[in-house]
mmCIF file with all atom_site columns, C-alpha atoms and ligand atoms in Angstrom:
data_model
loop_
_atom_site.group_PDB
_atom_site.id
_atom_site.type_symbol
_atom_site.label_atom_id
_atom_site.label_alt_id
_atom_site.label_comp_id
_atom_site.label_asym_id
_atom_site.label_entity_id
_atom_site.label_seq_id
_atom_site.pdbx_PDB_ins_code
_atom_site.Cartn_x
_atom_site.Cartn_y
_atom_site.Cartn_z
_atom_site.occupancy
_atom_site.B_iso_or_equiv
_atom_site.pdbx_formal_charge
_atom_site.auth_seq_id
_atom_site.auth_comp_id
_atom_site.auth_asym_id
_atom_site.auth_atom_id
_atom_site.pdbx_PDB_model_num
ATOM   1   C CA . MET A 1 1   ? 191.777 195.753 161.382 1.00 0.00 ? 1   MET A CA 1
ATOM   2   C CA . ASP A 1 2   ? 190.285 193.734 158.554 1.00 0.00 ? 2   ASP A CA 1
ATOM   3   C CA . VAL A 1 3   ? 188.434 196.090 156.224 1.00 0.00 ? 3   VAL A CA 1
ATOM   4   C CA . ASP A 1 4   ? 186.384 195.197 153.161 1.00 0.00 ? 4   ASP A CA 1
ATOM   5   C CA . TRP A 1 5   ? 187.107 198.450 151.348 1.00 0.00 ? 5   TRP A CA 1
ATOM   6   C CA . GLU A 1 6   ? 184.989 197.593 148.349 1.00 0.00 ? 6   GLU A CA 1
ATOM   7   C CA . SER A 1 7   ? 181.896 197.084 150.464 1.00 0.00 ? 7   SER A CA 1
ATOM   8   C CA . LEU A 1 8   ? 182.610 200.180 152.593 1.00 0.00 ? 8   LEU A CA 1
ATOM   9   C CA . ARG A 1 9   ? 182.985 202.202 149.388 1.00 0.00 ? 9   ARG A CA 1
ATOM   10  C CA . ARG A 1 10  ? 179.701 200.778 148.130 1.00 0.00 ? 10  ARG A CA 1
ATOM   11  C CA . GLU A 1 11  ? 177.966 201.887 151.367 1.00 0.00 ? 11  GLU A CA 1
ATOM   12  C CA . ALA A 1 12  ? 179.468 205.355 150.961 1.00 0.00 ? 12  ALA A CA 1
ATOM   13  C CA . ARG A 1 13  ? 178.301 205.482 147.345 1.00 0.00 ? 13  ARG A CA 1
ATOM   14  C CA . SER A 1 14  ? 174.739 204.580 148.303 1.00 0.00 ? 14  SER A CA 1
ATOM   15  C CA . ALA A 1 15  ? 174.758 207.256 151.026 1.00 0.00 ? 15  ALA A CA 1
ATOM   16  C CA . ALA A 1 16  ? 175.944 209.740 148.368 1.00 0.00 ? 16  ALA A CA 1
ATOM   17  C CA . ALA A 1 17  ? 172.876 208.828 146.318 1.00 0.00 ? 17  ALA A CA 1
ATOM   18  C CA . GLN A 1 18  ? 170.725 210.153 149.218 1.00 0.00 ? 18  GLN A CA 1
ATOM   19  C CA . ALA A 1 19  ? 172.594 213.466 149.503 1.00 0.00 ? 19  ALA A CA 1
ATOM   20  C CA . TYR A 1 20  ? 170.774 216.783 149.316 1.00 0.00 ? 20  TYR A CA 1
ATOM   21  C CA . ALA A 1 21  ? 173.129 218.917 147.244 1.00 0.00 ? 21  ALA A CA 1
ATOM   22  C CA . PRO A 1 22  ? 171.030 221.107 144.945 1.00 0.00 ? 22  PRO A CA 1
ATOM   23  C CA . TYR A 1 23  ? 173.468 224.035 145.143 1.00 0.00 ? 23  TYR A CA 1
ATOM   24  C CA . SER A 1 24  ? 176.875 222.495 144.454 1.00 0.00 ? 24  SER A CA 1
ATOM   25  C CA . GLY A 1 25  ? 175.604 219.421 142.636 1.00 0.00 ? 25  GLY A CA 1
ATOM   26  C CA . LEU A 1 26  ? 178.320 217.440 144.424 1.00 0.00 ? 26  LEU A CA 1
ATOM   27  C CA . GLN A 1 27  ? 176.729 214.508 146.228 1.00 0.00 ? 27  GLN A CA 1
ATOM   28  C CA . VAL A 1 28  ? 178.990 213.017 148.871 1.00 0.00 ? 28  VAL A CA 1
ATOM   29  C CA . GLY A 1 29  ? 178.643 209.906 150.997 1.00 0.00 ? 29  GLY A CA 1
ATOM   30  C CA . ALA A 1 30  ? 180.741 208.697 153.899 1.00 0.00 ? 30  ALA A CA 1
ATOM   31  C CA . ALA A 1 31  ? 180.716 205.225 155.402 1.00 0.00 ? 31  ALA A CA 1
ATOM   32  C CA . GLY A 1 32  ? 182.708 204.123 158.391 1.00 0.00 ? 32  GLY A CA 1
ATOM   33  C CA . MET A 1 33  ? 183.413 200.890 160.190 1.00 0.00 ? 33  MET A CA 1
ATOM   34  C CA . THR A 1 34  ? 183.543 200.869 163.966 1.00 0.00 ? 34  THR A CA 1
ATOM   35  C CA . ASP A 1 35  ? 185.935 198.869 166.125 1.00 0.00 ? 35  ASP A CA 1
ATOM   36  C CA . ARG A 1 36  ? 183.054 196.384 166.567 1.00 0.00 ? 36  ARG A CA 1
ATOM   37  C CA . GLY A 1 37  ? 182.620 195.996 162.816 1.00 0.00 ? 37  GLY A CA 1
ATOM   38  C CA . ASP A 1 38  ? 179.367 197.962 162.521 1.00 0.00 ? 38  ASP A CA 1
ATOM   39  C CA . VAL A 1 39  ? 178.937 200.220 159.516 1.00 0.00 ? 39  VAL A CA 1
ATOM   40  C CA . VAL A 1 40  ? 177.553 203.759 159.826 1.00 0.00 ? 40  VAL A CA 1
ATOM   41  C CA . SER A 1 41  ? 177.076 206.290 157.072 1.00 0.00 ? 41  SER A CA 1
ATOM   42  C CA . GLY A 1 42  ? 176.107 209.842 156.253 1.00 0.00 ? 42  GLY A CA 1
ATOM   43  C CA . CYS A 1 43  ? 175.567 212.160 153.303 1.00 0.00 ? 43  CYS A CA 1
ATOM   44  C CA . ASN A 1 44  ? 175.977 215.881 152.737 1.00 0.00 ? 44  ASN A CA 1
ATOM   45  C CA . VAL A 1 45  ? 173.008 218.151 153.306 1.00 0.00 ? 45  VAL A CA 1
ATOM   46  C CA . GLU A 1 46  ? 173.165 221.630 151.811 1.00 0.00 ? 46  GLU A CA 1
ATOM   47  C CA . ASN A 1 47  ? 171.150 224.701 152.702 1.00 0.00 ? 47  ASN A CA 1
ATOM   48  C CA . ALA A 1 48  ? 169.973 227.821 150.873 1.00 0.00 ? 48  ALA A CA 1
ATOM   49  C CA . SER A 1 49  ? 172.099 229.644 153.450 1.00 0.00 ? 49  SER A CA 1
ATOM   50  C CA . TYR A 1 50  ? 175.244 228.079 151.973 1.00 0.00 ? 50  TYR A CA 1
ATOM   51  C CA . GLY A 1 51  ? 177.441 228.288 155.064 1.00 0.00 ? 51  GLY A CA 1
ATOM   52  C CA . LEU A 1 52  ? 175.107 225.965 156.969 1.00 0.00 ? 52  LEU A CA 1
ATOM   53  C CA . THR A 1 53  ? 175.934 223.010 154.755 1.00 0.00 ? 53  THR A CA 1
ATOM   54  C CA . LEU A 1 54  ? 176.579 219.750 156.575 1.00 0.00 ? 54  LEU A CA 1
ATOM   55  C CA . CYS A 1 55  ? 179.287 217.557 155.094 1.00 0.00 ? 55  CYS A CA 1
ATOM   56  C CA . ALA A 1 56  ? 178.757 213.829 154.702 1.00 0.00 ? 56  ALA A CA 1
ATOM   57  C CA . GLU A 1 57  ? 181.239 213.178 157.505 1.00 0.00 ? 57  GLU A CA 1
ATOM   58  C CA . CYS A 1 58  ? 179.075 215.233 159.923 1.00 0.00 ? 58  CYS A CA 1
ATOM   59  C CA . GLY A 1 59  ? 176.181 212.851 159.264 1.00 0.00 ? 59  GLY A CA 1
ATOM   60  C CA . LEU A 1 60  ? 178.474 209.881 159.700 1.00 0.00 ? 60  LEU A CA 1
ATOM   61  C CA . VAL A 1 61  ? 179.794 211.075 163.062 1.00 0.00 ? 61  VAL A CA 1
ATOM   62  C CA . SER A 1 62  ? 176.262 211.809 164.237 1.00 0.00 ? 62  SER A CA 1
ATOM   63  C CA . ALA A 1 63  ? 175.147 208.301 163.189 1.00 0.00 ? 63  ALA A CA 1
ATOM   64  C CA . LEU A 1 64  ? 178.185 206.877 164.989 1.00 0.00 ? 64  LEU A CA 1
ATOM   65  C CA . HIS A 1 65  ? 177.060 208.417 168.270 1.00 0.00 ? 65  HIS A CA 1
ATOM   66  C CA . ALA A 1 66  ? 173.374 207.751 167.706 1.00 0.00 ? 66  ALA A CA 1
ATOM   67  C CA . THR A 1 67  ? 174.170 204.045 167.381 1.00 0.00 ? 67  THR A CA 1
ATOM   68  C CA . GLY A 1 68  ? 176.378 203.630 170.423 1.00 0.00 ? 68  GLY A CA 1
ATOM   69  C CA . GLY A 1 69  ? 179.371 205.887 169.978 1.00 0.00 ? 69  GLY A CA 1
ATOM   70  C CA . ARG A 1 70  ? 182.026 203.274 169.234 1.00 0.00 ? 70  ARG A CA 1
ATOM   71  C CA . ARG A 1 71  ? 185.489 204.207 167.920 1.00 0.00 ? 71  ARG A CA 1
ATOM   72  C CA . LEU A 1 72  ? 185.814 204.584 164.178 1.00 0.00 ? 72  LEU A CA 1
ATOM   73  C CA . GLY A 1 73  ? 188.446 202.345 162.581 1.00 0.00 ? 73  GLY A CA 1
ATOM   74  C CA . ALA A 1 74  ? 188.024 202.904 158.846 1.00 0.00 ? 74  ALA A CA 1
ATOM   75  C CA . VAL A 1 75  ? 186.224 205.389 156.638 1.00 0.00 ? 75  VAL A CA 1
ATOM   76  C CA . SER A 1 76  ? 185.446 205.833 152.967 1.00 0.00 ? 76  SER A CA 1
ATOM   77  C CA . VAL A 1 77  ? 184.312 209.204 151.592 1.00 0.00 ? 77  VAL A CA 1
ATOM   78  C CA . VAL A 1 78  ? 183.187 209.213 147.980 1.00 0.00 ? 78  VAL A CA 1
ATOM   79  C CA . ALA A 1 79  ? 181.262 211.280 145.461 1.00 0.00 ? 79  ALA A CA 1
ATOM   80  C CA . LEU A 1 80  ? 178.417 209.864 143.379 1.00 0.00 ? 80  LEU A CA 1
ATOM   81  C CA . ASP A 1 81  ? 180.959 208.466 140.898 1.00 0.00 ? 81  ASP A CA 1
ATOM   82  C CA . GLY A 1 82  ? 182.157 206.138 143.660 1.00 0.00 ? 82  GLY A CA 1
ATOM   83  C CA . GLU A 1 83  ? 185.660 207.626 143.711 1.00 0.00 ? 83  GLU A CA 1
ATOM   84  C CA . PRO A 1 84  ? 187.221 208.795 146.991 1.00 0.00 ? 84  PRO A CA 1
ATOM   85  C CA . LEU A 1 85  ? 187.015 212.482 147.794 1.00 0.00 ? 85  LEU A CA 1
ATOM   86  C CA . ALA A 1 86  ? 189.461 214.286 150.081 1.00 0.00 ? 86  ALA A CA 1
ATOM   87  C CA . PRO A 1 87  ? 187.747 215.046 153.403 1.00 0.00 ? 87  PRO A CA 1
ATOM   88  C CA . CYS A 1 88  ? 187.723 218.798 154.032 1.00 0.00 ? 88  CYS A CA 1
ATOM   89  C CA . GLY A 1 89  ? 189.804 220.260 156.857 1.00 0.00 ? 89  GLY A CA 1
ATOM   90  C CA . ARG A 1 90  ? 186.919 220.551 159.302 1.00 0.00 ? 90  ARG A CA 1
ATOM   91  C CA . CYS A 1 91  ? 185.913 216.965 158.691 1.00 0.00 ? 91  CYS A CA 1
ATOM   92  C CA . ARG A 1 92  ? 189.459 215.709 159.199 1.00 0.00 ? 92  ARG A CA 1
ATOM   93  C CA . GLN A 1 93  ? 189.201 217.207 162.677 1.00 0.00 ? 93  GLN A CA 1
ATOM   94  C CA . LEU A 1 94  ? 185.768 215.619 163.243 1.00 0.00 ? 94  LEU A CA 1
ATOM   95  C CA . LEU A 1 95  ? 187.044 212.239 162.097 1.00 0.00 ? 95  LEU A CA 1
ATOM   96  C CA . HIS A 1 96  ? 190.095 212.616 164.318 1.00 0.00 ? 96  HIS A CA 1
ATOM   97  C CA . GLU A 1 97  ? 187.959 212.889 167.428 1.00 0.00 ? 97  GLU A CA 1
ATOM   98  C CA . ALA A 1 98  ? 186.106 209.721 166.380 1.00 0.00 ? 98  ALA A CA 1
ATOM   99  C CA . GLY A 1 99  ? 189.056 207.590 165.315 1.00 0.00 ? 99  GLY A CA 1
ATOM   100 C CA . GLY A 1 100 ? 192.366 209.297 166.083 1.00 0.00 ? 100 GLY A CA 1
ATOM   101 C CA . ASP A 1 101 ? 195.581 209.261 164.084 1.00 0.00 ? 101 ASP A CA 1
ATOM   102 C CA . GLY A 1 102 ? 195.191 205.570 163.305 1.00 0.00 ? 102 GLY A CA 1
ATOM   103 C CA . LEU A 1 103 ? 191.843 205.869 161.532 1.00 0.00 ? 103 LEU A CA 1
ATOM   104 C CA . LEU A 1 104 ? 192.245 204.392 158.059 1.00 0.00 ? 104 LEU A CA 1
ATOM   105 C CA . VAL A 1 105 ? 190.930 206.512 155.181 1.00 0.00 ? 105 VAL A CA 1
ATOM   106 C CA . ASP A 1 106 ? 190.058 204.901 151.856 1.00 0.00 ? 106 ASP A CA 1
ATOM   107 C CA . GLY A 1 107 ? 192.657 205.630 149.184 1.00 0.00 ? 107 GLY A CA 1
ATOM   108 C CA . GLY A 1 108 ? 190.567 204.184 146.348 1.00 0.00 ? 108 GLY A CA 1
ATOM   109 C CA . GLU A 1 109 ? 190.594 200.936 144.448 1.00 0.00 ? 109 GLU A CA 1
ATOM   110 C CA . GLY A 1 110 ? 194.068 199.433 144.184 1.00 0.00 ? 110 GLY A CA 1
ATOM   111 C CA . ARG A 1 111 ? 195.584 202.050 146.472 1.00 0.00 ? 111 ARG A CA 1
ATOM   112 C CA . GLU A 1 112 ? 196.631 201.745 150.091 1.00 0.00 ? 112 GLU A CA 1
ATOM   113 C CA . PRO A 1 113 ? 194.445 203.364 152.748 1.00 0.00 ? 113 PRO A CA 1
ATOM   114 C CA . ILE A 1 114 ? 195.902 206.484 154.358 1.00 0.00 ? 114 ILE A CA 1
ATOM   115 C CA . ARG A 1 115 ? 196.222 206.990 158.116 1.00 0.00 ? 115 ARG A CA 1
ATOM   116 C CA . LEU A 1 116 ? 194.323 210.057 159.272 1.00 0.00 ? 116 LEU A CA 1
ATOM   117 C CA . GLY A 1 117 ? 197.482 211.152 161.092 1.00 0.00 ? 117 GLY A CA 1
ATOM   118 C CA . ALA A 1 118 ? 199.043 211.721 157.669 1.00 0.00 ? 118 ALA A CA 1
ATOM   119 C CA . LEU A 1 119 ? 196.087 213.841 156.521 1.00 0.00 ? 119 LEU A CA 1
ATOM   120 C CA . LEU A 1 120 ? 195.968 215.902 159.713 1.00 0.00 ? 120 LEU A CA 1
ATOM   121 C CA . PRO A 1 121 ? 199.416 215.945 161.288 1.00 0.00 ? 121 PRO A CA 1
ATOM   122 C CA . GLY A 1 122 ? 199.689 217.403 164.778 1.00 0.00 ? 122 GLY A CA 1
ATOM   123 C CA . ALA A 1 123 ? 195.938 217.470 165.334 1.00 0.00 ? 123 ALA A CA 1
ATOM   124 C CA . PHE A 1 124 ? 194.414 219.386 168.198 1.00 0.00 ? 124 PHE A CA 1
ATOM   125 C CA . GLU A 1 125 ? 192.968 216.690 170.430 1.00 0.00 ? 125 GLU A CA 1
ATOM   126 C CA . PRO A 1 126 ? 191.175 215.996 173.720 1.00 0.00 ? 126 PRO A CA 1
ATOM   127 C CA . GLU A 1 127 ? 194.516 215.753 175.620 1.00 0.00 ? 127 GLU A CA 1
ATOM   128 C CA . ASP A 1 128 ? 195.233 219.377 174.714 1.00 0.00 ? 128 ASP A CA 1
ATOM   129 C CA . ILE A 1 129 ? 192.191 220.366 176.752 1.00 0.00 ? 129 ILE A CA 1
ATOM   130 C CA . ARG A 1 130 ? 192.744 217.844 179.538 1.00 0.00 ? 130 ARG A CA 1
ATOM   131 C CA . GLU A 1 131 ? 196.330 218.962 180.017 1.00 0.00 ? 131 GLU A CA 1
ATOM   132 C CA . ARG A 1 132 ? 195.933 222.706 179.603 1.00 0.00 ? 132 ARG A CA 1
ATOM   133 C CA . GLY A 1 133 ? 192.278 223.531 180.058 1.00 0.00 ? 133 GLY A CA 1
ATOM   134 C CA . ARG A 1 134 ? 190.476 224.719 183.180 1.00 0.00 ? 134 ARG A CA 1
ATOM   135 C CA . GLY A 1 135 ? 191.528 222.931 186.361 1.00 0.00 ? 135 GLY A CA 1
ATOM   136 C CA . SER A 1 136 ? 194.699 221.466 184.899 1.00 0.00 ? 136 SER A CA 1
ATOM   137 C CA . ALA A 1 137 ? 197.232 223.989 186.263 1.00 0.00 ? 137 ALA A CA 1
HETATM 138 N N1 . LIG B 2 .   ? 181.594 217.984 151.179 1.00 0.00 ? 1   LIG B N1 1
HETATM 139 C C1 . LIG B 2 .   ? 181.459 216.908 152.021 1.00 0.00 ? 1   LIG B C1 1
HETATM 140 O O1 . LIG B 2 .   ? 180.347 216.391 152.204 1.00 0.00 ? 1   LIG B O1 1
HETATM 141 N N2 . LIG B 2 .   ? 182.559 216.447 152.640 1.00 0.00 ? 1   LIG B N2 1
HETATM 142 C C2 . LIG B 2 .   ? 183.826 216.933 152.456 1.00 0.00 ? 1   LIG B C2 1
HETATM 143 O O2 . LIG B 2 .   ? 184.742 216.506 153.150 1.00 0.00 ? 1   LIG B O2 1
HETATM 144 C C3 . LIG B 2 .   ? 184.071 217.930 151.414 1.00 0.00 ? 1   LIG B C3 1
HETATM 145 C C4 . LIG B 2 .   ? 182.861 218.644 150.940 1.00 0.00 ? 1   LIG B C4 1
HETATM 146 C C5 . LIG B 2 .   ? 180.393 218.529 150.541 1.00 0.00 ? 1   LIG B C5 1
HETATM 147 C C6 . LIG B 2 .   ? 179.891 219.787 151.163 1.00 0.00 ? 1   LIG B C6 1
HETATM 148 C C7 . LIG B 2 .   ? 179.132 220.440 150.028 1.00 0.00 ? 1   LIG B C7 1
HETATM 149 O O3 . LIG B 2 .   ? 177.786 220.011 150.076 1.00 0.00 ? 1   LIG B O3 1
HETATM 150 C C8 . LIG B 2 .   ? 179.781 219.893 148.781 1.00 0.00 ? 1   LIG B C8 1
HETATM 151 O O4 . LIG B 2 .   ? 180.651 218.846 149.178 1.00 0.00 ? 1   LIG B O4 1
HETATM 152 C C9 . LIG B 2 .   ? 180.586 220.934 148.007 1.00 0.00 ? 1   LIG B C9 1
HETATM 153 O O5 . LIG B 2 .   ? 181.478 221.576 148.846 1.00 0.00 ? 1   LIG B O5 1
#
């Protein structure tokens, strides 16, 4: 997959500028490229009830489905300074469902992207339900 990381990072940075993060002060943006080459993005949205906070990746995955639900091939998650931010554990799982082990995660300028499989080894995935969930025995 041919990814223009600089432009994806720029999209993520401009999503971060739209974040609603009055409590932590950490504005985060995520931008992803689908297998068709479309770009979708999201930003974090905090809440006075802190635990309800939505990470930037949640917005991105929602936008992915709202625009056709393609597979995600590459993603950049950055803070307002434009530098990559480690996706939290929950968001690694969300991203996994959207792009699998092979999803490429931005490593930052001059650094190689990282496969999501390396960030979330042995992920729980749809096959685990298909093979062992109701009706499979
Ligand atoms: N945050 C994200 O948006 N994505 C992550 O993967 C890590 C954390 C946000 C959530 C919260 O608004 C702020 O960063 C501080 O935790």
